[in-house]
Amino acid sequence: MMNIEVNGKKVQAADGVTILEALNNAGIKVPTLCHMKGLPPSGACRICVVENAENGVLMPSCSFPAWEGMKILTHSPKALAARKTIVELLLANHPDDCLYCDRNNNCELQDLAVEFGVRKRKFSAAKNNYHIDSSSPAILRDPAKCILCGKCVRVCEEVQAVSAIDFVRRGSRAMISPAFCESLNTSSCVNCGQCVAVCPTGALVERSSIADVINALNDPEKIVVIQHAPAVSVSLAEEFGIDAGQDINGIMVAALRKIGFDKVFDTSFTADLTIMEEANELVERIKNGGKLPMITSCSPAWIKFAETFYPEFIENLSSCRSPQQMMGAVIKSYFAQKQNVDPSKIYSVSVMPCTAKKFEAERPEMIRHGVADIDAVLTTRELAKLIVRYGIDLRNLAPEEADTPFGTRSSAGKLFAGSGGVMEAAVRTAFFMLTGKNPESPVISGFRGLDGVKEVTLSVSGLTIKAAVVSSLGNAKKILEAVKKGEAQYHFIEVMSCPGGCINGGGQPRSVDRQNVIKRLKALYAIDEESELKYSHENPDIVRLYNEFFKKPGSHLAHELLHTHYTKRELLK
Ligand code: SF4
Ligand code: SF4
Ligand code: SF4
């Protein structure tokens, strides 16, 4: 440990840390913009400057190592003035569009302008005259609001291994863009939304479907149904200033009814359905010499990543549609039949933690006989805005249950929201399919937690099953490369595009605090712990759906409605 002095007080710091880490560990806050915890510092924005108390020199705390005996001032007049000037310079060519901006009241740049008392324009530069890129089905890019912090570029390259965007041009013309200043839809972008999650301003936001949903709600001809993904109920409360990790499932259902949705379904139900189909597919592949390793298919950004960068693994992908799309399919088939309505009269909305689900819903494979299975996808953040728009106070709502026939879920289905959850749920049911009984303990701890790569070897009924769980596309790339080179062998791999899984998806409440993601994960484990229904194959609504409709997992009808296929994509050269 080192002894340092901060603002005249003695503080201890671990050897080798940066000044910023030393300050954060001691609970002292300095603002940051370009800093990304866990990645090497870039020092791009300089907002974290602190003053060397001995010589008055300003240092970027994120990229300067702390040293024994160091004396620094974090909020000296000089440091504060420098930070204010940095914000004033960042605003010099900013559109000042706050009232019309998606990030109004939730913008790091706006917050810093308030923090440093920037109340008038000090430097006046020509406003950037960039067009808004609305080409992507998932993401809207407004380069005029970009402050060139570089976080999007880093997350896309260093975490997701996609490199769809980068700095282009130089000097005052520098901007973030796909190659050749093309639009995002022609790039290799997989729509994961991790860039949106880290962007401090309104330069990158999800493409909103709120107006479409409100139009459908106002259309008396439409039956408007909504499904909510497993990750949404454990994070939505954060958008209303409530501590992370609170499960508000029943209150959220009540809010959706108050907004006017005719039916509220739980996507965890079709997570159970996915498990029935996927576990059956895995058992068939293992028993009959099918393509292994089988790789999960419920994360649409991962599917586009595989189609684009690893088409040689397309046959390894499970043919199961994602839970969102399975729900869309059963709503417009089984549910429509039961209600005796034309599927085209049903407007099917989903609330997802994920921006890539917007892209998935528009895939041509997900449109049958000219009718889309999902008509609109809202992110968790958009749902929060919808709740505010309808004047609903979550604190004054009594919890309600989701609707039949897709309202009952097992806690295995709920676990889908965290990295390892699909695997744990699938193994519970695959064990049953192979042995006719449930495992001694439903919890498989090796699949749990936020580690980017987890491996477990299981022994089931004389079979040895080697499984891997990866989250983030960068980790997926590492595992696929190891499999390609013969350095790793697995029967089953779970891939989630976002680090930690859907709880940390690109459509979730923005959180710079990893502790919030851990709290969301813990909430899922608590739900599983308390649940009396822990196995997808024991979900009574699932059993009824097979008895009345699909007959058995992998049946002809199940293949028609619940499975899909994938296509190799060409990369722009
Ligand atoms: S990015 Fe922030 S500062 Fe810029 S217009 Fe939007 S809310 Fe205002
Ligand atoms: S959505 Fe994902 S893949 Fe696309 S630019 Fe952003 S980080 Fe990269
Ligand atoms: S788009 Fe957002 S994250 Fe990317 S450089 Fe600009 S401000 Fe930073």
XYZ file of C-alpha atoms and ligand atoms in Angstrom:
597
model
C 0.000 0.000 0.000
C 1.059 3.622 -0.588
C 0.413 6.655 1.579
C -0.946 9.605 -0.375
C -2.536 12.917 0.576
C -5.819 14.020 -0.981
C -7.197 17.474 -0.178
C -4.943 17.594 2.899
C -6.082 14.232 4.280
C -4.012 11.028 4.485
C -5.341 8.220 2.265
C -3.969 4.763 1.548
C -3.809 3.476 -2.029
C -2.879 0.083 -3.456
C 0.369 -0.182 -5.422
C -0.027 0.228 -9.177
C -3.405 1.991 -9.212
C -4.173 5.147 -11.161
C -5.005 8.351 -9.279
C -8.669 7.899 -10.271
C -8.739 4.345 -8.880
C -7.111 5.533 -5.661
C -9.726 8.283 -5.331
C -12.649 5.984 -6.133
C -11.395 3.359 -3.681
C -11.273 6.070 -0.999
C -14.828 7.158 -1.870
C -13.728 10.496 -3.380
C -15.598 11.425 -6.551
C -14.179 13.250 -9.537
C -16.214 13.447 -12.743
C -15.382 11.278 -15.766
C -16.726 11.094 -19.306
C -14.488 8.880 -21.440
C -13.440 6.532 -18.617
C -14.553 2.898 -18.903
C -13.989 0.731 -15.849
C -12.178 -2.478 -16.731
C -10.618 -1.095 -19.942
C -7.256 0.704 -20.196
C -7.625 4.502 -19.857
C -7.809 6.614 -23.008
C -7.467 10.054 -21.412
C -9.567 11.523 -24.228
C -11.770 14.024 -22.404
C -9.590 15.312 -19.491
C -12.632 16.097 -17.348
C -11.075 14.082 -14.480
C -8.101 16.455 -14.038
C -6.746 16.924 -10.514
C -4.045 19.324 -9.316
C -0.625 18.317 -8.025
C -0.576 20.257 -4.723
C 3.208 20.597 -4.812
C 3.702 22.199 -8.243
C 0.212 23.167 -9.459
C 0.375 20.864 -12.488
C -2.951 19.451 -13.696
C -3.047 15.683 -14.378
C -5.751 13.485 -15.916
C -6.448 11.211 -12.954
C -7.721 8.299 -15.086
C -4.398 7.816 -16.857
C -1.840 9.011 -14.290
C -0.410 6.469 -11.829
C -0.583 7.307 -8.130
C 2.790 7.436 -6.342
C 4.019 7.190 -2.764
C 3.770 10.522 -0.950
C 1.706 12.127 -3.729
C -0.266 15.222 -2.672
C -3.234 16.166 -4.826
C -6.204 18.504 -4.789
C -9.385 17.239 -6.441
C -11.516 20.369 -6.172
C -9.008 23.227 -6.127
C -10.034 26.444 -7.972
C -7.599 25.513 -10.749
C -9.016 21.959 -11.194
C -12.609 23.215 -11.116
C -11.863 25.996 -13.628
C -10.182 23.504 -15.962
C -13.165 21.156 -15.818
C -15.573 24.008 -16.495
C -13.521 25.097 -19.517
C -13.528 21.537 -20.856
C -17.335 21.418 -20.648
C -17.590 24.865 -22.290
C -15.366 23.669 -25.128
C -17.431 20.486 -25.539
C -20.532 22.650 -25.836
C -18.959 25.079 -28.327
C -20.468 23.345 -31.366
C -23.185 21.394 -29.567
C -26.740 21.708 -30.928
C -28.191 22.618 -27.478
C -31.201 20.564 -28.355
C -31.989 19.408 -24.841
C -35.750 19.924 -24.952
C -36.046 17.701 -28.012
C -33.352 15.222 -27.060
C -33.943 11.627 -25.962
C -31.351 12.114 -23.213
C -32.877 15.228 -21.687
C -32.673 14.848 -17.886
C -30.528 11.747 -18.293
C -27.432 13.147 -20.000
C -23.913 13.159 -18.583
C -22.988 16.287 -20.564
C -26.033 18.156 -19.276
C -25.211 17.019 -15.721
C -21.646 18.311 -16.034
C -22.866 21.666 -17.365
C -25.038 21.929 -14.246
C -22.252 20.720 -11.927
C -19.811 23.354 -13.198
C -22.304 26.176 -13.464
C -22.122 26.571 -17.256
C -25.022 28.922 -17.823
C -24.106 30.660 -21.065
C -22.185 29.835 -24.226
C -18.557 30.906 -23.746
C -17.014 29.638 -26.981
C -19.015 29.906 -30.159
C -18.074 27.526 -32.947
C -19.999 26.651 -36.091
C -22.622 23.996 -35.308
C -22.001 20.584 -36.811
C -24.336 19.995 -39.687
C -24.481 16.216 -39.722
C -27.517 14.251 -40.811
C -29.136 11.831 -38.383
C -28.508 8.205 -39.344
C -31.834 6.406 -38.931
C -30.934 3.518 -41.222
C -30.585 0.907 -38.470
C -33.673 -0.941 -37.236
C -32.345 -0.615 -33.693
C -30.148 2.441 -33.257
C -30.364 6.124 -34.079
C -27.107 8.017 -34.564
C -26.981 11.819 -34.210
C -23.320 12.785 -34.777
C -24.033 16.451 -33.969
C -24.454 15.504 -30.300
C -21.239 13.467 -30.204
C -18.447 14.731 -27.940
C -15.863 12.289 -29.352
C -15.301 10.521 -26.039
C -14.658 7.298 -27.976
C -16.539 4.998 -25.585
C -18.746 3.588 -28.344
C -15.724 2.776 -30.496
C -13.991 1.043 -27.611
C -16.963 -1.041 -26.491
C -17.672 -2.062 -30.091
C -14.072 -3.114 -30.707
C -12.646 -4.137 -27.337
C -15.717 -5.728 -25.714
C -17.821 -6.828 -28.677
C -15.075 -7.523 -31.260
C -17.290 -6.044 -33.998
C -15.511 -2.761 -34.872
C -18.486 -1.417 -36.800
C -17.661 2.227 -35.980
C -14.510 4.297 -35.585
C -13.142 7.837 -35.661
C -13.126 9.220 -39.200
C -11.758 12.508 -40.581
C -9.451 14.818 -38.652
C -9.408 17.950 -36.513
C -12.684 19.831 -36.251
C -14.221 17.509 -38.885
C -13.542 14.374 -36.808
C -16.590 12.227 -36.145
C -17.628 8.695 -35.218
C -18.971 6.710 -38.135
C -19.062 3.332 -39.859
C -16.393 2.901 -42.548
C -16.530 5.331 -45.516
C -19.120 7.432 -43.626
C -21.740 4.870 -44.666
C -24.908 4.360 -42.659
C -25.091 1.903 -39.777
C -27.337 -0.597 -41.559
C -24.700 -1.260 -44.204
C -21.967 -1.809 -41.591
C -21.165 -4.944 -39.618
C -23.119 -3.546 -36.626
C -25.001 -6.357 -34.878
C -27.405 -3.977 -33.076
C -26.274 -5.026 -29.581
C -26.720 -1.480 -28.238
C -23.679 -1.620 -25.979
C -22.533 1.645 -27.603
C -25.901 3.181 -26.737
C -25.513 2.003 -23.139
C -22.139 3.736 -22.694
C -22.752 6.899 -24.747
C -22.869 9.845 -22.316
C -25.024 12.009 -24.628
C -27.900 11.747 -27.081
C -25.547 10.890 -29.960
C -26.539 7.205 -29.814
C -30.019 6.151 -28.727
C -32.401 3.319 -29.506
C -34.831 3.769 -32.378
C -38.026 4.428 -30.515
C -41.258 2.512 -31.121
C -43.271 4.428 -28.517
C -45.334 6.383 -31.086
C -46.250 3.177 -32.983
C -47.375 1.485 -29.762
C -49.497 4.482 -28.732
C -51.137 4.535 -32.182
C -52.022 0.843 -31.818
C -53.396 1.414 -28.305
C -55.630 4.145 -29.721
C -56.892 1.936 -32.558
C -60.240 0.369 -31.547
C -59.814 -2.308 -34.223
C -56.648 -3.706 -32.619
C -56.179 -6.187 -29.800
C -52.922 -4.956 -28.308
C -50.970 -7.565 -26.354
C -47.634 -7.112 -24.649
C -44.974 -9.514 -23.393
C -42.190 -8.588 -20.980
C -38.777 -10.243 -20.980
C -37.317 -11.828 -17.820
C -34.720 -9.061 -17.318
C -37.180 -6.164 -17.344
C -38.867 -6.628 -13.964
C -35.540 -6.602 -12.062
C -34.297 -3.350 -13.614
C -37.290 -1.166 -14.554
C -37.479 0.346 -11.054
C -34.050 1.971 -11.560
C -35.564 4.283 -14.181
C -37.760 5.640 -11.378
C -34.902 6.202 -8.934
C -35.523 2.992 -6.982
C -32.477 0.976 -5.897
C -31.198 -1.687 -8.341
C -32.213 -5.308 -7.890
C -35.871 -4.763 -6.918
C -38.199 -7.199 -8.671
C -41.375 -5.231 -9.509
C -42.958 -7.836 -11.782
C -46.532 -7.572 -10.423
C -46.453 -3.754 -10.311
C -45.171 -3.619 -13.882
C -48.030 -5.904 -14.999
C -50.514 -3.581 -13.265
C -48.928 -0.562 -15.020
C -49.186 -2.251 -18.430
C -52.897 -2.941 -17.842
C -53.453 0.671 -16.767
C -51.798 1.873 -19.991
C -54.410 -0.136 -21.866
C -52.802 -3.335 -23.108
C -55.507 -5.952 -23.601
C -53.324 -8.863 -22.506
C -50.054 -8.995 -20.589
C -47.907 -12.092 -21.119
C -44.610 -13.112 -19.533
C -41.768 -13.904 -21.968
C -40.350 -16.208 -19.258
C -43.214 -18.531 -20.296
C -41.741 -18.858 -23.791
C -38.278 -19.093 -22.219
C -39.707 -22.317 -20.731
C -40.974 -23.243 -24.202
C -37.520 -22.525 -25.661
C -36.021 -24.861 -23.073
C -38.421 -27.667 -24.056
C -37.418 -27.325 -27.695
C -33.725 -26.625 -27.095
C -33.173 -29.401 -24.540
C -34.924 -31.800 -26.919
C -32.699 -30.598 -29.780
C -29.553 -31.046 -27.655
C -30.521 -34.558 -26.536
C -31.319 -35.506 -30.176
C -27.982 -34.105 -31.411
C -26.012 -35.912 -28.687
C -27.836 -39.246 -29.160
C -27.949 -39.199 -32.964
C -24.560 -37.716 -33.830
C -25.892 -34.248 -34.774
C -23.733 -31.146 -35.192
C -21.920 -30.273 -31.962
C -21.259 -28.111 -30.109
C -24.817 -26.870 -30.199
C -24.872 -23.126 -29.563
C -27.807 -21.175 -28.126
C -29.763 -18.851 -30.394
C -31.790 -16.527 -28.166
C -29.490 -13.492 -28.406
C -30.159 -11.822 -31.783
C -26.958 -9.742 -31.840
C -25.014 -12.972 -31.349
C -26.909 -14.569 -34.248
C -26.023 -11.682 -36.554
C -22.422 -11.830 -35.297
C -22.220 -15.564 -36.142
C -23.878 -15.040 -39.537
C -21.414 -12.240 -40.333
C -18.109 -13.320 -38.807
C -18.443 -17.094 -38.208
C -20.767 -18.523 -40.884
C -18.939 -21.854 -40.545
C -20.765 -22.196 -37.179
C -24.283 -21.612 -38.575
C -25.096 -25.326 -38.438
C -24.031 -25.359 -34.796
C -26.663 -22.787 -33.863
C -29.794 -24.159 -32.240
C -32.671 -23.796 -34.686
C -34.901 -22.537 -31.830
C -36.320 -19.046 -32.188
C -35.717 -16.725 -29.268
C -38.355 -16.546 -26.483
C -39.548 -13.180 -27.909
C -40.223 -14.733 -31.291
C -41.725 -17.925 -29.853
C -44.163 -15.758 -27.898
C -44.938 -13.763 -31.047
C -45.628 -17.004 -32.915
C -47.919 -18.561 -30.283
C -49.799 -15.258 -29.826
C -50.638 -15.088 -33.531
C -51.461 -18.808 -33.819
C -52.666 -20.629 -30.675
C -53.894 -17.490 -28.866
C -55.566 -16.072 -32.014
C -57.349 -19.394 -32.540
C -58.502 -19.496 -28.902
C -59.797 -15.934 -29.110
C -61.270 -16.603 -32.533
C -59.645 -13.497 -34.027
C -57.744 -12.874 -37.220
C -53.989 -12.688 -36.373
C -53.745 -9.474 -38.414
C -56.039 -7.788 -35.842
C -53.550 -8.504 -33.064
C -50.820 -5.927 -32.425
C -48.034 -7.719 -30.596
C -45.614 -5.626 -28.517
C -42.617 -6.821 -26.554
C -40.604 -5.116 -23.828
C -37.005 -6.221 -24.048
C -33.703 -5.331 -22.358
C -32.191 -5.403 -25.809
C -31.943 -3.148 -28.860
C -31.129 -6.100 -31.165
C -34.629 -7.496 -30.532
C -35.916 -4.640 -32.716
C -33.748 -5.988 -35.524
C -34.796 -9.586 -34.812
C -38.515 -8.732 -35.023
C -37.941 -7.310 -38.522
C -36.048 -10.336 -39.841
C -37.910 -11.771 -42.865
C -37.871 -15.235 -41.226
C -40.061 -13.784 -38.447
C -42.868 -12.721 -40.787
C -45.322 -15.461 -41.736
C -47.893 -15.064 -44.538
C -47.225 -11.320 -44.545
C -47.976 -10.950 -40.823
C -45.123 -10.123 -38.443
C -45.095 -12.173 -35.242
C -43.900 -9.092 -33.325
C -45.145 -5.651 -34.369
C -43.153 -3.394 -32.050
C -40.298 -3.799 -29.593
C -39.784 -1.413 -26.674
C -36.637 -1.362 -24.576
C -36.859 -1.239 -20.774
C -36.001 2.471 -21.031
C -38.823 3.059 -23.526
C -41.298 1.255 -21.254
C -40.315 3.635 -18.443
C -41.037 6.591 -20.757
C -44.413 5.077 -21.716
C -45.324 4.681 -18.028
C -44.435 8.357 -17.432
C -46.378 9.403 -20.564
C -49.544 7.757 -19.174
C -49.100 9.474 -15.794
C -48.792 6.212 -13.872
C -47.259 6.280 -10.399
C -45.666 2.875 -9.812
C -45.584 3.495 -6.070
C -49.384 3.512 -5.906
C -50.062 0.302 -7.798
C -50.967 -3.067 -6.320
C -49.208 -6.038 -7.981
C -51.223 -8.011 -10.540
C -50.743 -11.382 -12.271
C -49.997 -11.815 -15.993
C -52.738 -13.199 -18.239
C -53.444 -16.769 -19.261
C -52.601 -18.740 -21.326
C -48.986 -17.451 -21.287
C -48.716 -15.982 -17.794
C -47.205 -18.847 -15.792
C -43.456 -19.284 -15.763
C -40.915 -21.452 -14.010
C -37.990 -19.738 -12.318
C -35.774 -21.573 -14.841
C -37.374 -19.384 -17.527
C -36.738 -16.295 -15.405
C -33.025 -17.210 -15.146
C -32.691 -16.545 -18.904
C -32.036 -12.917 -17.979
C -28.545 -13.597 -16.623
C -25.489 -15.125 -18.256
C -25.614 -18.898 -17.625
C -29.366 -18.906 -17.084
C -30.306 -20.523 -20.398
C -27.704 -23.208 -19.790
C -28.872 -23.880 -16.223
C -32.514 -24.072 -17.313
C -31.678 -26.304 -20.307
C -29.581 -28.685 -18.213
C -32.417 -29.023 -15.662
C -34.779 -30.165 -18.417
C -32.218 -32.141 -20.482
C -31.422 -34.097 -17.285
C -35.116 -34.915 -16.960
C -35.394 -35.887 -20.630
C -32.408 -38.243 -20.323
C -33.169 -39.796 -16.927
C -36.911 -39.357 -16.366
C -36.256 -37.531 -13.090
C -35.096 -34.106 -11.924
C -31.481 -33.524 -10.801
C -30.801 -33.679 -7.037
C -30.184 -29.942 -6.967
C -31.581 -27.566 -9.607
C -28.791 -25.019 -8.976
C -25.646 -25.452 -11.067
C -23.341 -22.912 -9.452
C -20.598 -23.184 -12.104
C -22.913 -21.434 -14.595
C -23.657 -18.513 -12.244
C -21.983 -15.133 -11.815
C -20.678 -12.428 -14.129
C -17.464 -14.085 -15.372
C -17.232 -13.727 -19.151
C -16.331 -17.401 -19.703
C -17.532 -20.309 -17.533
C -17.059 -24.034 -18.141
C -18.763 -26.998 -16.476
C -18.496 -30.742 -17.170
C -21.610 -32.708 -16.231
C -22.248 -36.421 -15.991
C -25.820 -37.392 -16.869
C -27.023 -40.967 -17.263
C -23.591 -42.228 -18.315
C -23.089 -39.289 -20.725
C -20.383 -36.692 -20.121
C -21.592 -33.248 -21.245
C -19.067 -30.447 -21.526
C -20.668 -27.019 -21.489
C -19.415 -23.448 -21.781
C -21.177 -20.188 -21.001
C -19.877 -16.959 -22.527
C -21.100 -13.395 -22.426
C -19.932 -10.520 -24.659
C -19.162 -11.102 -28.296
C -15.437 -10.639 -27.640
C -15.566 -13.707 -25.375
C -17.692 -15.566 -27.942
C -14.970 -14.887 -30.510
C -12.309 -16.334 -28.188
C -14.317 -19.526 -27.586
C -15.135 -20.006 -31.290
C -11.481 -19.562 -32.220
C -10.506 -22.177 -29.590
C -13.141 -24.605 -30.941
C -11.965 -23.962 -34.526
C -8.353 -24.708 -33.618
C -9.357 -27.865 -31.727
C -8.099 -26.377 -28.471
C -11.528 -26.717 -26.788
C -14.339 -29.248 -27.167
C -17.889 -28.721 -25.952
C -21.307 -30.266 -26.430
C -23.242 -27.117 -25.646
C -22.317 -23.421 -25.574
C -24.478 -20.564 -24.313
C -23.651 -17.197 -25.863
C -25.137 -13.914 -24.654
C -24.057 -10.827 -26.591
C -24.016 -8.441 -23.650
C -21.529 -8.736 -20.779
C -23.390 -10.532 -17.968
C -26.359 -11.336 -20.223
C -29.678 -9.572 -20.805
C -29.672 -7.888 -17.368
C -26.897 -5.719 -18.843
C -28.492 -5.426 -22.279
C -28.243 -2.406 -24.547
C -31.850 -1.397 -23.759
C -31.551 -1.515 -19.976
C -31.404 1.442 -17.570
C -27.972 2.962 -18.110
C -25.737 2.130 -15.218
C -22.113 3.082 -14.881
C -22.063 1.060 -11.670
C -21.298 -2.663 -12.086
C -22.805 -3.191 -8.630
C -26.225 -2.482 -10.139
C -25.762 -5.321 -12.626
C -24.734 -7.637 -9.780
C -27.866 -6.601 -7.860
C -30.059 -7.413 -10.880
C -28.428 -10.852 -11.096
C -28.896 -11.492 -7.386
C -32.579 -10.608 -7.738
C -32.908 -13.405 -10.339
C -31.217 -15.922 -8.063
C -33.519 -14.886 -5.197
C -36.563 -15.441 -7.446
C -35.256 -18.933 -8.288
C -34.546 -19.683 -4.632
C -38.079 -18.737 -3.589
C -39.898 -20.321 -6.524
C -41.912 -23.504 -6.130
C -41.807 -24.075 -9.894
C -38.148 -24.475 -10.879
C -38.366 -26.635 -14.024
C -39.577 -25.577 -17.458
C -41.032 -29.052 -18.146
C -43.219 -28.769 -15.008
C -44.839 -25.469 -16.062
C -48.545 -26.446 -16.269
C -49.240 -23.939 -19.076
C -46.368 -25.427 -21.082
C -47.723 -28.949 -20.519
C -51.178 -27.771 -21.668
C -49.758 -25.997 -24.747
C -48.091 -29.236 -25.863
C -51.176 -31.333 -25.096
C -53.558 -29.011 -26.920
C -51.393 -27.695 -29.733
C -47.807 -28.747 -30.383
C -48.220 -32.374 -29.179
C -44.517 -32.840 -28.384
C -41.192 -30.954 -28.539
C -39.747 -31.032 -32.043
C -43.109 -31.879 -33.656
C -43.876 -30.742 -37.201
C -45.965 -27.800 -35.932
C -43.293 -26.893 -33.374
C -40.751 -26.777 -36.178
C -42.999 -24.570 -38.277
C -43.717 -22.037 -35.519
C -40.894 -22.259 -32.992
C -37.802 -22.904 -35.092
C -35.992 -20.905 -37.769
C -32.922 -20.849 -39.986
C -29.927 -18.543 -40.436
C -28.152 -16.995 -43.390
C -24.521 -16.192 -44.085
C -24.001 -12.428 -44.354
C -21.414 -10.738 -46.517
C -19.074 -8.248 -44.887
C -18.534 -5.003 -46.805
C -15.011 -5.205 -48.164
S -26.948 15.272 -25.686
Fe -27.378 16.113 -23.645
S -26.658 18.221 -23.759
Fe -26.857 17.492 -25.863
S -28.886 18.073 -26.521
Fe -29.052 16.004 -25.681
S -29.601 16.306 -23.515
Fe -28.835 18.271 -24.285
S -24.736 -1.692 -31.621
Fe -23.060 -3.038 -30.972
S -22.156 -3.709 -32.889
Fe -23.413 -1.914 -33.399
S -22.029 -0.169 -33.305
Fe -22.964 -0.383 -31.271
S -21.533 -1.659 -30.085
Fe -21.019 -1.881 -32.263
S -21.243 8.648 -30.046
Fe -21.427 8.854 -27.823
S -20.011 7.316 -27.010
Fe -19.483 7.613 -29.146
S -17.851 9.112 -29.115
Fe -19.783 10.218 -29.444
S -20.452 10.829 -27.386
Fe -18.878 9.244 -27.127
